Every structure is written in C-alpha cells, then in structure tokens.
Coordinates of C-alpha atoms and ligand atoms in Angstrom, one line a residue:
X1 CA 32.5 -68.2 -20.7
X2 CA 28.5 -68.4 -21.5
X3 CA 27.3 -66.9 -25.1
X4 CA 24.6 -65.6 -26.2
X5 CA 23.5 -64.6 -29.8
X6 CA 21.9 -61.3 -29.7
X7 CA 19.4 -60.3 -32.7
X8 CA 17.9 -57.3 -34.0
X9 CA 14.3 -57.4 -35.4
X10 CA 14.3 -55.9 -39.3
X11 CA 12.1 -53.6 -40.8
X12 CA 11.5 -51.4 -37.6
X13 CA 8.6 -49.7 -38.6
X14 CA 6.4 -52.1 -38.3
X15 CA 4.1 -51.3 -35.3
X16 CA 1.6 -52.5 -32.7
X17 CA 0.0 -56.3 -33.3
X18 CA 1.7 -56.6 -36.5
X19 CA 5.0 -56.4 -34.5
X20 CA 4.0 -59.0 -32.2
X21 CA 2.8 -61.0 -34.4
X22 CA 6.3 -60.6 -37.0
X23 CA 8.3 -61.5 -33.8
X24 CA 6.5 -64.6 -32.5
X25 CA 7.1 -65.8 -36.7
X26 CA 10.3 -65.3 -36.4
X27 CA 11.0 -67.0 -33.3
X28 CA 9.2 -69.8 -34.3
X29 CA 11.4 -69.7 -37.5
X30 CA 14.5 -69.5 -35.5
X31 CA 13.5 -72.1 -33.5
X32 CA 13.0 -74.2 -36.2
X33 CA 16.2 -74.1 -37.8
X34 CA 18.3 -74.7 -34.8
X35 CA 16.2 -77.4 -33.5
X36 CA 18.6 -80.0 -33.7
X37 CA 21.6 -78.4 -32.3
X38 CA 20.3 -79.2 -28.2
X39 CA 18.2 -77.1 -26.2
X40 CA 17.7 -73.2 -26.3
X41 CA 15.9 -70.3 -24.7
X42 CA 14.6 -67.7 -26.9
X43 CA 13.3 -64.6 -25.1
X44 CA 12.3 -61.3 -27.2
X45 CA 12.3 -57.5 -25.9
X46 CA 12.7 -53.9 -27.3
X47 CA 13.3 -55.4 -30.5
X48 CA 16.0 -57.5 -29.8
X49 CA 15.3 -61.6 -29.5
X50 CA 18.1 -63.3 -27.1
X51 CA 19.0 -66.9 -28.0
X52 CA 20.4 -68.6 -25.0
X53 CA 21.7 -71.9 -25.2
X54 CA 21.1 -73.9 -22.5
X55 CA 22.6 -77.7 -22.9
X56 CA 26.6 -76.7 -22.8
X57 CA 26.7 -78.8 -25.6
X58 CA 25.1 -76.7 -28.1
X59 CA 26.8 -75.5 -30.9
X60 CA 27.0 -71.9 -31.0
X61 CA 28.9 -71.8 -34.0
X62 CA 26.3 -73.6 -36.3
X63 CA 24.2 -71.6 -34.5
X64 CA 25.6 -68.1 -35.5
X65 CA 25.8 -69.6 -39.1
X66 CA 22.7 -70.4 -39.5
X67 CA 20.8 -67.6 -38.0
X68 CA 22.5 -65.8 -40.8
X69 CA 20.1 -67.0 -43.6
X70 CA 17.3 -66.4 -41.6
X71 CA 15.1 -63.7 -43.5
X72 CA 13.6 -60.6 -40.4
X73 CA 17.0 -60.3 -38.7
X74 CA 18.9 -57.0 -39.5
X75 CA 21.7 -57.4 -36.9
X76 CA 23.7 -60.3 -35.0
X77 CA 26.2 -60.1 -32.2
X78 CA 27.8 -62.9 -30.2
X79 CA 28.4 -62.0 -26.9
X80 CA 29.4 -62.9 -23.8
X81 CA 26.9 -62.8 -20.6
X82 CA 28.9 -62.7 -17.4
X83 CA 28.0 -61.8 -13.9
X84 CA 27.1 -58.0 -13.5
X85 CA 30.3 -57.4 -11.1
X86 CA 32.5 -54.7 -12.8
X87 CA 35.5 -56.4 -11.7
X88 CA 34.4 -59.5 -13.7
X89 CA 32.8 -57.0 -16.8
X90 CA 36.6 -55.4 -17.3
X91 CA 38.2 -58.7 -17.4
X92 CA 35.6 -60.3 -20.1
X93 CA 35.5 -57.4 -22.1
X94 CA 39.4 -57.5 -22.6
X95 CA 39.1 -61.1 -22.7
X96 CA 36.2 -61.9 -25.0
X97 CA 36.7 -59.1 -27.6
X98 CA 41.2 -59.9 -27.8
X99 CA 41.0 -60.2 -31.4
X100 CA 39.0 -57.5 -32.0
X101 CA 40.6 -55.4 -29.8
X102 CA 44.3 -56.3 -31.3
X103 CA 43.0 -55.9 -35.1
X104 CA 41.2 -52.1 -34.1
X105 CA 43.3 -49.2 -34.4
X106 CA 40.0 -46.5 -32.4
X107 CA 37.2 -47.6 -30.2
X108 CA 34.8 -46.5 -28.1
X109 CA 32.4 -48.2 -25.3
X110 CA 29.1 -48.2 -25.5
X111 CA 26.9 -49.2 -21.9
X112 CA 23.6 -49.5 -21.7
X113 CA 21.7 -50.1 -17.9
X114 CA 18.5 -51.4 -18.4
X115 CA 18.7 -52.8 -14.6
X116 CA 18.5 -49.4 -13.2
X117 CA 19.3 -51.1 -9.7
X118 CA 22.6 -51.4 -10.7
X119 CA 25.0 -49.5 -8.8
X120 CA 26.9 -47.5 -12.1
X121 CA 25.2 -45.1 -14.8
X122 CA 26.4 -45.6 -18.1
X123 CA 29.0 -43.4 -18.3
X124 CA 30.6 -44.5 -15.6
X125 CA 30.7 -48.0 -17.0
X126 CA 31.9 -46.6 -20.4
X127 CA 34.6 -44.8 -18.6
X128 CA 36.2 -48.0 -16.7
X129 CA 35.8 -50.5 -19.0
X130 CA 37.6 -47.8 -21.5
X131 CA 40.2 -47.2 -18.8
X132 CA 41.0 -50.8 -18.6
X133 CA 41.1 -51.7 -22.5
X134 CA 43.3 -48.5 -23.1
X135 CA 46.0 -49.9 -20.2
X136 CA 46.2 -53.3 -21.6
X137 CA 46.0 -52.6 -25.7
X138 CA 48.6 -50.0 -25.9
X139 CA 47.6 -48.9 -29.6
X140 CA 44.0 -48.0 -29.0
X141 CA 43.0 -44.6 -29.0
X142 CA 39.4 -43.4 -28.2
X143 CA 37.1 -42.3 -31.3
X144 CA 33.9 -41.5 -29.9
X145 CA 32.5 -40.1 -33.9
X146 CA 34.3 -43.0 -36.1
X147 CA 35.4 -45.8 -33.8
X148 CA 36.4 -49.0 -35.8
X149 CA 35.3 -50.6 -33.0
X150 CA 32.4 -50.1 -30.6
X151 CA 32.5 -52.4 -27.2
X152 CA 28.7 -52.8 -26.0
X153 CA 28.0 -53.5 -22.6
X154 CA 24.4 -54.1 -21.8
X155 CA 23.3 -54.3 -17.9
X156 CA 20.2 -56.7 -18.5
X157 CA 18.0 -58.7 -16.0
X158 CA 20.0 -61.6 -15.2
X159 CA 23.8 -60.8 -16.7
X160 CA 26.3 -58.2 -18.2
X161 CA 26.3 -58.7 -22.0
X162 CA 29.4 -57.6 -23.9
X163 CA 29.8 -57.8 -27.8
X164 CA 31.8 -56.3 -30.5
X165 CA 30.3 -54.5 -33.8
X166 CA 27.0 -56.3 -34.6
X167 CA 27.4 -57.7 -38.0
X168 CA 24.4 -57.3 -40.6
X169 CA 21.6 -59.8 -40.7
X170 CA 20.0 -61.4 -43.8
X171 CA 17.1 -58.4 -43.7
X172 CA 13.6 -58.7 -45.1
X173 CA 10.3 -60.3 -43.0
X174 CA 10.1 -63.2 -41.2
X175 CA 8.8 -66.2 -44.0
X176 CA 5.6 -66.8 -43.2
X177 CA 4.9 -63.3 -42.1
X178 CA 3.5 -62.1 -45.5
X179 CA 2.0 -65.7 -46.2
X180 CA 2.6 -68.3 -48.7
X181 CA 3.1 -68.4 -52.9
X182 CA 3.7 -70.6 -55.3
X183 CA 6.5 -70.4 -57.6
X184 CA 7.2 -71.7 -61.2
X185 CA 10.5 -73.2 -60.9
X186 CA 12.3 -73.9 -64.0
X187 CA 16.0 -74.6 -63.1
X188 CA 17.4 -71.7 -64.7
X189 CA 19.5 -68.9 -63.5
X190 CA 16.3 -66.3 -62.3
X191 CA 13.7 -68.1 -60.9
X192 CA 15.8 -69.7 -57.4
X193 CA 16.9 -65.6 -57.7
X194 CA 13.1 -64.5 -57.9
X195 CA 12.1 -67.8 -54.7
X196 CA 15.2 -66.4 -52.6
X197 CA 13.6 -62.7 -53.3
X198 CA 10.0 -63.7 -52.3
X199 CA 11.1 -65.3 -49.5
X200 CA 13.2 -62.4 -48.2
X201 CA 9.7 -60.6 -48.3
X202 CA 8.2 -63.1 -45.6
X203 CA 6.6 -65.4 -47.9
X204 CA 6.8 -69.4 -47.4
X205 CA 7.3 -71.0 -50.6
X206 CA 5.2 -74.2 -52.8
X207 CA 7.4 -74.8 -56.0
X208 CA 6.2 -75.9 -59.1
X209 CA 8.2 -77.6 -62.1
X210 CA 6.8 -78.5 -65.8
X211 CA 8.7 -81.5 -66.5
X212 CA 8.3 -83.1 -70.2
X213 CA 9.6 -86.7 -70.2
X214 CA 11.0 -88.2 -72.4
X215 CA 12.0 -84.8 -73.6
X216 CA 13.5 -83.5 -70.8
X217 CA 15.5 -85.8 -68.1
X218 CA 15.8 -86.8 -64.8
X219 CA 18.9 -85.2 -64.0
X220 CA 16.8 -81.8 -65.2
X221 CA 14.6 -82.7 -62.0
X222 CA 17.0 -83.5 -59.6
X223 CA 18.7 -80.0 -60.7
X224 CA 15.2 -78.1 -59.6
X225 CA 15.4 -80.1 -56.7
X226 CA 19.1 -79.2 -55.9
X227 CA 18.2 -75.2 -56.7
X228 CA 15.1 -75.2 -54.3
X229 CA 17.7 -77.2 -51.3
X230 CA 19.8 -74.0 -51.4
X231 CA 17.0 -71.8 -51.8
X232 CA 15.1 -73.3 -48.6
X233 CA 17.9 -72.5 -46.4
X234 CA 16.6 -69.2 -46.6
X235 CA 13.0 -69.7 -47.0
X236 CA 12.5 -73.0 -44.9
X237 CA 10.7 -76.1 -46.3
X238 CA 9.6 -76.4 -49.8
X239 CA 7.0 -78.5 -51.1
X240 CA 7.6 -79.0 -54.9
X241 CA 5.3 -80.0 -57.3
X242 CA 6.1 -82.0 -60.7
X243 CA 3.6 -81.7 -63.1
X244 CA 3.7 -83.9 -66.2
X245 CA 3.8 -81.4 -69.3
X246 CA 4.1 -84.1 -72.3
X247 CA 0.9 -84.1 -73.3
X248 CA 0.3 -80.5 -73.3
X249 CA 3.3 -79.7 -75.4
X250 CA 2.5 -82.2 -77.7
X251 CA -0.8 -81.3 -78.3
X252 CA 0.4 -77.6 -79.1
X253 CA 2.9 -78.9 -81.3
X254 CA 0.4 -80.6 -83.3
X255 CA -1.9 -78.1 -83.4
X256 CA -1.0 -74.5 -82.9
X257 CA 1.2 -72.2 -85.2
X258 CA 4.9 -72.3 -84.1
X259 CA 5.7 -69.0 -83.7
X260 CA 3.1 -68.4 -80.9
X261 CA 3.9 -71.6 -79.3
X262 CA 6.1 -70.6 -75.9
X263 CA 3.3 -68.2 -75.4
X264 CA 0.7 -70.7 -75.5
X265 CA 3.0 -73.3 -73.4
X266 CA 3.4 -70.8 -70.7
X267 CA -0.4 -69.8 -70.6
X268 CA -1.1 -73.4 -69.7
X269 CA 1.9 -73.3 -67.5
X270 CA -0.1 -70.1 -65.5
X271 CA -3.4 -72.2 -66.0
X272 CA -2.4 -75.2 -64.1
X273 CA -0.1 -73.2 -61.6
X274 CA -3.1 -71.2 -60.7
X275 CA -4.7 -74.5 -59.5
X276 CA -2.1 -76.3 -57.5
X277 CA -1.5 -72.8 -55.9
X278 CA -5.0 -72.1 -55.1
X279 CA -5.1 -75.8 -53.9
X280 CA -1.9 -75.5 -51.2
X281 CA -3.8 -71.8 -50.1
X282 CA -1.3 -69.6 -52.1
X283 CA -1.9 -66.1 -52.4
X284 CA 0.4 -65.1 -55.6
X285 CA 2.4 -67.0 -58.1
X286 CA 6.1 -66.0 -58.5
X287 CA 8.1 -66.3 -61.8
X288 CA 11.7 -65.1 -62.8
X289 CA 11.0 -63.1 -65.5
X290 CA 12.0 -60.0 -66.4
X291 CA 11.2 -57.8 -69.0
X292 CA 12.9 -58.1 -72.7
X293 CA 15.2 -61.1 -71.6
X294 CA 14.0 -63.2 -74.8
X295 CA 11.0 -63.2 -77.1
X296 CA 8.6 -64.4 -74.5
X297 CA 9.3 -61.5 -72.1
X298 CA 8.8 -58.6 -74.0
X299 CA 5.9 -56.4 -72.7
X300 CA 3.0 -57.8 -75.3
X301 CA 4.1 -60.9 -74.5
X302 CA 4.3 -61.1 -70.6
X303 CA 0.3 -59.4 -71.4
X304 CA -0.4 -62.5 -72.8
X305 CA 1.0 -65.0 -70.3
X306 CA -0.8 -63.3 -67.2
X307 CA -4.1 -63.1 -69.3
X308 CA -4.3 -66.7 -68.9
X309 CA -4.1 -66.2 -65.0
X310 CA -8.0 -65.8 -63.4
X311 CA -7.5 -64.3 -60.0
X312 CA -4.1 -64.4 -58.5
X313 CA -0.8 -61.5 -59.0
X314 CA 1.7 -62.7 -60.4
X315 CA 4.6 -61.5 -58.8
X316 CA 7.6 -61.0 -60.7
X317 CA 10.7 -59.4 -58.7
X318 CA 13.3 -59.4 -61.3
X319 CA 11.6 -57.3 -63.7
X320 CA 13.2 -54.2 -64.2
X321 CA 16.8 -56.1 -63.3
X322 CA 19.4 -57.0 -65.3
X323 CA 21.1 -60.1 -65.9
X324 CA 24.6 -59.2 -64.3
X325 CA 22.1 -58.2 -61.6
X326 CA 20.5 -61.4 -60.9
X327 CA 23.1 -63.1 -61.2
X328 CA 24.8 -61.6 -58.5
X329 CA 22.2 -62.7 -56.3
X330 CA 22.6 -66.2 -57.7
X331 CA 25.9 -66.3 -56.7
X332 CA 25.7 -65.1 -52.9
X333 CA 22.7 -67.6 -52.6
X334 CA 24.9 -70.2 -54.3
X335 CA 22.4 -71.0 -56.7
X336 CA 24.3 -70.0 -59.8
X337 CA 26.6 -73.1 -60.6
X338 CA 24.2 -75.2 -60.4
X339 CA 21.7 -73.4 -62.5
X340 CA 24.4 -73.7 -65.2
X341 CA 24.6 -77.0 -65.9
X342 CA 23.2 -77.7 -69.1
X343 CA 20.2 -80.1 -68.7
X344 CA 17.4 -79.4 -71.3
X345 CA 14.3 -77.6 -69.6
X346 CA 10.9 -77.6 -71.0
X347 CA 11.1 -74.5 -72.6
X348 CA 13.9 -75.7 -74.9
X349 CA 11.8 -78.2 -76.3
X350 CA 10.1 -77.7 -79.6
X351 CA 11.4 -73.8 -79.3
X352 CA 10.0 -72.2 -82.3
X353 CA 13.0 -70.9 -84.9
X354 CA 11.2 -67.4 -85.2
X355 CA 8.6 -66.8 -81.8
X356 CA 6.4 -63.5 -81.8
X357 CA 7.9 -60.5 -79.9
X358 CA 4.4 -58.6 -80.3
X359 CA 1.8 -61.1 -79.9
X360 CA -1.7 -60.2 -79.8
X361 CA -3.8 -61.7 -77.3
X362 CA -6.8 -62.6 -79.7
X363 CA -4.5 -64.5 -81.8
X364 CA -3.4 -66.5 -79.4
X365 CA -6.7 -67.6 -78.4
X366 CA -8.0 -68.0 -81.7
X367 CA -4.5 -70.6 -82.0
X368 CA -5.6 -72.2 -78.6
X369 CA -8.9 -72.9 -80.0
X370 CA -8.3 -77.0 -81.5
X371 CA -7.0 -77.3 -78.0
X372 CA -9.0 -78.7 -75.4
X373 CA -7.6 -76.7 -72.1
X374 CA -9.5 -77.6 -69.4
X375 CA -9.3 -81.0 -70.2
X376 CA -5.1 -81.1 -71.0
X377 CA -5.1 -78.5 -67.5
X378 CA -6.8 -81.0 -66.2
X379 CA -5.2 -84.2 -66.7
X380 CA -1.7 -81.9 -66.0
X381 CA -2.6 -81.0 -62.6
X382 CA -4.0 -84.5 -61.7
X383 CA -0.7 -86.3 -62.4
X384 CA 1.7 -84.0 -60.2
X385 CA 3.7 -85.7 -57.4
X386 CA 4.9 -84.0 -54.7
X387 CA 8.6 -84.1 -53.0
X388 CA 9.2 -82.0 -50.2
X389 CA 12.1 -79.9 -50.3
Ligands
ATP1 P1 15.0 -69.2 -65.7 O1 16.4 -68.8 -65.6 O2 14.3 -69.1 -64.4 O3 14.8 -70.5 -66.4 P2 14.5 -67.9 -68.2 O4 15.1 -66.6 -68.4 O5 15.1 -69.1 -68.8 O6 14.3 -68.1 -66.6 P3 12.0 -68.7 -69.4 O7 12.5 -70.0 -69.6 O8 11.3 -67.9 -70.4 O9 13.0 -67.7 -68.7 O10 11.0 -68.8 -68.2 C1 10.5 -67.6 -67.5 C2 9.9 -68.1 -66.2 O11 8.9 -69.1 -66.4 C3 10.9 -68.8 -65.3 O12 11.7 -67.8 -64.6 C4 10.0 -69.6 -64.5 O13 9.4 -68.8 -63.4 C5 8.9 -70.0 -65.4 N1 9.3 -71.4 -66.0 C6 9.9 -71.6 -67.2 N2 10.1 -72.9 -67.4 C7 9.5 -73.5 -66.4 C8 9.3 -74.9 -66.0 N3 9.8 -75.9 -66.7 N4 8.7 -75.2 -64.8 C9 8.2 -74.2 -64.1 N5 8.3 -72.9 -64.4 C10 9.0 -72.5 -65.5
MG2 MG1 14.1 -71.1 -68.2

C-alpha cells in the first residue's frame, strides 16, 4: 500500500507572505533532512505539506522519525493514499488502521471531500466506512464527542488519504525562519537546553566555546561537540567556534581582584562573542543563564556581563526557569547525560573562593583597567578554529 506523511504547519496565525515564506523554510528544511533516504515529493496546501515518497525504496520509517525533530510542524499522520473507489477506501481503512482499530474501545470517522467531483458528500463517506469498521471490529462503538479514535479520510486531487489520530509535532518556527544567533556554548547542563530553545523559535544556530588549554582538556571539547550533535538534530547544522581563552584568563588572574574575576571573564567572553557573531551575520547571542543559579547570575551581576555587549540582545530563555525545569528539557533532547560528565570547563578554572553577588559596574571597570581588552579580544577572536557540527 503507498504512504504518505501528512504535516500540519505550526503557529497558525501567522498570515499572508510571512506564511509563504515560513512554509517554503520549512520545506526546504524537511527536504534537507531526508535527503539521503531516496527521492521525495513535497507539495504544500491549506496548511498541510504532503511528503510523498517516490523511489519504493525510501524509508518511510526514518522518515516519520525524523520529521519528528523538525522545529514548524505541529501535527504528523502516516497514511495511506489509495485509489478514490469506495470499495477500495472501506477495505484500506480496515486494513491500514488494524492495530488501531483492535486497541480503540470508540471511534468516529472523519471525511473530508476536497475533490468535489467526487460522487459522495462527506457524510455519506463517514457513514460507510463507519458501517464497515463497526461489522468487522465487533467492540467498537461510535463516539462522535470523545472518540479514542478518529479515522480521517481525505478525498484529495489524485488519491483517498486515510490516517489515524495525528500525533503532535515538535512545534515552534521553521529554523531559519527567524534568522540566525550565536550561542555561548559551555558543555554544561543549560546552554544545549537554551540552543534547542532558540532553535525551536526558528533561529539557525553558530556555537561558540571558550576553551583554556592546558587548563581545560580535549575531551572538554569533544563533549561541546557531542552536546551541539544532539542539539543539531533539531536545529540543523552547526558551525562551532573554539576560541583560545588562556591568555585572557591568565592575564585576569594576574591582574584583577579575585572576587570580581568570573564577571570580568565573562565580559570578555560577551566581547569576543559579539565579534564572531557579528562576523557569521548573527542577530542575537544566546546564553543559558538563568537568574540566581550561582554568584555570576544574580541580577547585578548578569547587568554587568551584558554591559560589556555593544549592540546585539542577548537572549537568554531559561531565565525565570528552574533547574528541575531545564533539566527536563535536557533529558527529552538527550543532552543531559552527556552534559554530566565531569570534564573541567573554563569557568571552573581559577574560580574565585568568595565571587561578588552585587557587583558594581564601575568597579569592574576600574579592575579591567591594567588590562589591555581590545588587544587580549583581539588576539582571542583571531585564533578560533571552526568545526562544523
Ligand atoms: P551551563 O550549564 O550552560 O554550563 P552554568 O549554569 O554552568 O551553565 P555558567 O558556567 O555561569 O553557568 O555559564 C553561564 C553561561 O555562560 C552558559 O550557559 C553559557 O551560555 C556561557 N558559558 C559559560 N562557559 C562557557 C564557555 N566555556 N564557552 C562558551 N560559553 C560559556
Ligand atoms: Mg557552565
């Protein structure tokens, strides 16, 4: 029997060109994660994108997995498209749905006729296919309010489609519908959480990592690396950027007081992300705090960080969340295990015994003064390497 995935568009508000313009994202997103799996036809109307294989050998199980992480989808059915002979409709709806059918205790069927040329109406459909499942799966009883399940048959163009309950799709915008930002990616528990949340909101992803060898490893690398592969099954392709960090900390080892010096370290973490963001045309940066997780998060001190930041918002989805919260999220995205394993980051490196909760902006730059931050920016952002993700 030929299948066909059925999606429904998400966020069905939007309107006009932008609607156009969200669904031709996402079926070039769509497209681009099933590429490999043979040859498909992807036609979009009233809100709903078909995906037709057309090689038999395609894989439309793979398939159906995958569209799953795709961010701009709110519903999915399988279904079978069959000739639009009732005779041949009956049968495949008994046939296609069996399992369904057998596990439901009410249904009801649901016909749509968007070939008006053909010969029933929908009610008339609804009422013999109904007739038919209710001779051959003796426990079924009708529920037209509450049904368990609902059997769709849609009278399209070219077939009879016939599907179960839709299940729910992975929501938000199409990546690359809102545009791209670049986030600071630390191999901790919230920042793949705050990527994966970003991304959900359409935006295509640049990563950036603060590495501090010999202070911090390789196998801390390979971990961000690891985090942003799960998170880019979501958001698509990530370019990450490694940006040598020795120097800087170093310097503000040397030569700043030691309770300000996280606060400092992440101002010239903003400085140089600003640049390599502004560099790969990224509208925002995105990090994974969230307010009064440790001493650097607190109000005064998130003031301080984004003070360092000229032009771009910093956007910061976890912030009112808590940690059971996020890492919830870490879990269903499978980030979470791997985010625990315990390879130093940069941040746990020189970590002063007693950091300011309530710093004060002018302090801090009076402590940044014996530095010399364009030039350590400088030299930061000219020694990044890339590895795409
Ligand atoms: P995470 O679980 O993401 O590591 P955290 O609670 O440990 O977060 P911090 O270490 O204070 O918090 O970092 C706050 C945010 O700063 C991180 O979520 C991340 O966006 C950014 N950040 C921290 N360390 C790095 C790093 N080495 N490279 C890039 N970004 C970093
Ligand atoms: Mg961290």
């Amino acid at each position: 029997m030929k299948e066909i995935i059925l999606l429904k568009n998400g966020e069905l508000a939007l309107k006009g060109l932008n609607r156009s313009r969200f669904e031709s994202q996402l079926i070039k997103n769509i497209r681009h994660r099933l590429h490999d799996l043979g040859k498909i036809k992807y036609t979009a109307s009233q809100s709903t994108i078909n995906v037709e294989p057309v090689d038999p050998d395609v894989d439309l199980d793979e398939a159906y997995e995958r569209i799953k992480t795709i961010f701009g989808i709110a519903g999915i059915s399988r279904c079978a498209a069959v000739e639009k002979d009732m005779d041949v409709i009956k049968e495949a709806a008994c046939e296609y749905l069996r399992d369904e059918l057998n596990a439901a205790s009410t249904f009801k069927v649901n016909a749509r006729r968007s070939d008006k040329k053909f010969p029933l109406a929908s009610p008339e459909i609804c009422a013999e296919v109904g007739g038919v499942i209710l001779a051959k799966f003796r426990h079924l009883r009708v529920d037209v309010h509450n049904p368990e399940l609902i059997v769709n048959v849609e009278i399209r163009d070219n077939y009879a489609y016939i599907h179960g309950n839709q299940i729910k799709g992975a929501g938000g915008m199409p990546v690359g519908s809102s545009g791209r930002a670049a986030v600071l990616i630390s191999g901790g528990i919230d920042s793949p959480v705050a990527s994966w949340m970003m991304a959900k909101r359409g935006l295509s992803l640049c990563g950036i990592h603060f590495a501090s060898p010999p202070y911090t490893s390789e196998r801390a690398e390979m971990k961000v690396r690891a985090l942003l592969g799960k998170v880019s099954k979501y958001s698509g392709n990530i370019p990450l950027f490694v940006v040598p960090f020795t120097h800087i900390q170093e310097e503000i080892r040397d030569k700043c007081p030691e309770d300000l010096f996280t606060l400092i370290m992440r101002r010239f973490m903003m400085r140089c992300s600003e640049i390599i963001a502004a560099e790969q045309g990224c509208g925002a940066l995105i990090t994974g705090e969230s307010v009064g997780q440790v001493a650097s998060q607190t109000m005064q001190a998130i003031a301080c960080t984004e003070a360092a930041v000229k032009a771009l918002p910093v956007f910061r989805p976890l912030i009112g969340m808590d940690k059971d919260e996020v890492i919830e999220i870490a879990r269903k995205i499978d980030t979470f295990e791997t985010s625990i394993l315990p390879y130093e980051d940069c941040c746990t490196v020189f970590t002063p015994r007693h950091p300011k909760t309530r710093p004060v902006l002018t302090e801090i730059e009076a402590a940044e003064e014996p530095l010399d931050i364009d030039a350590l920016v400088a030299e930061a952002v000219a020694g990044k390497r890339m590895i795409l993700i």
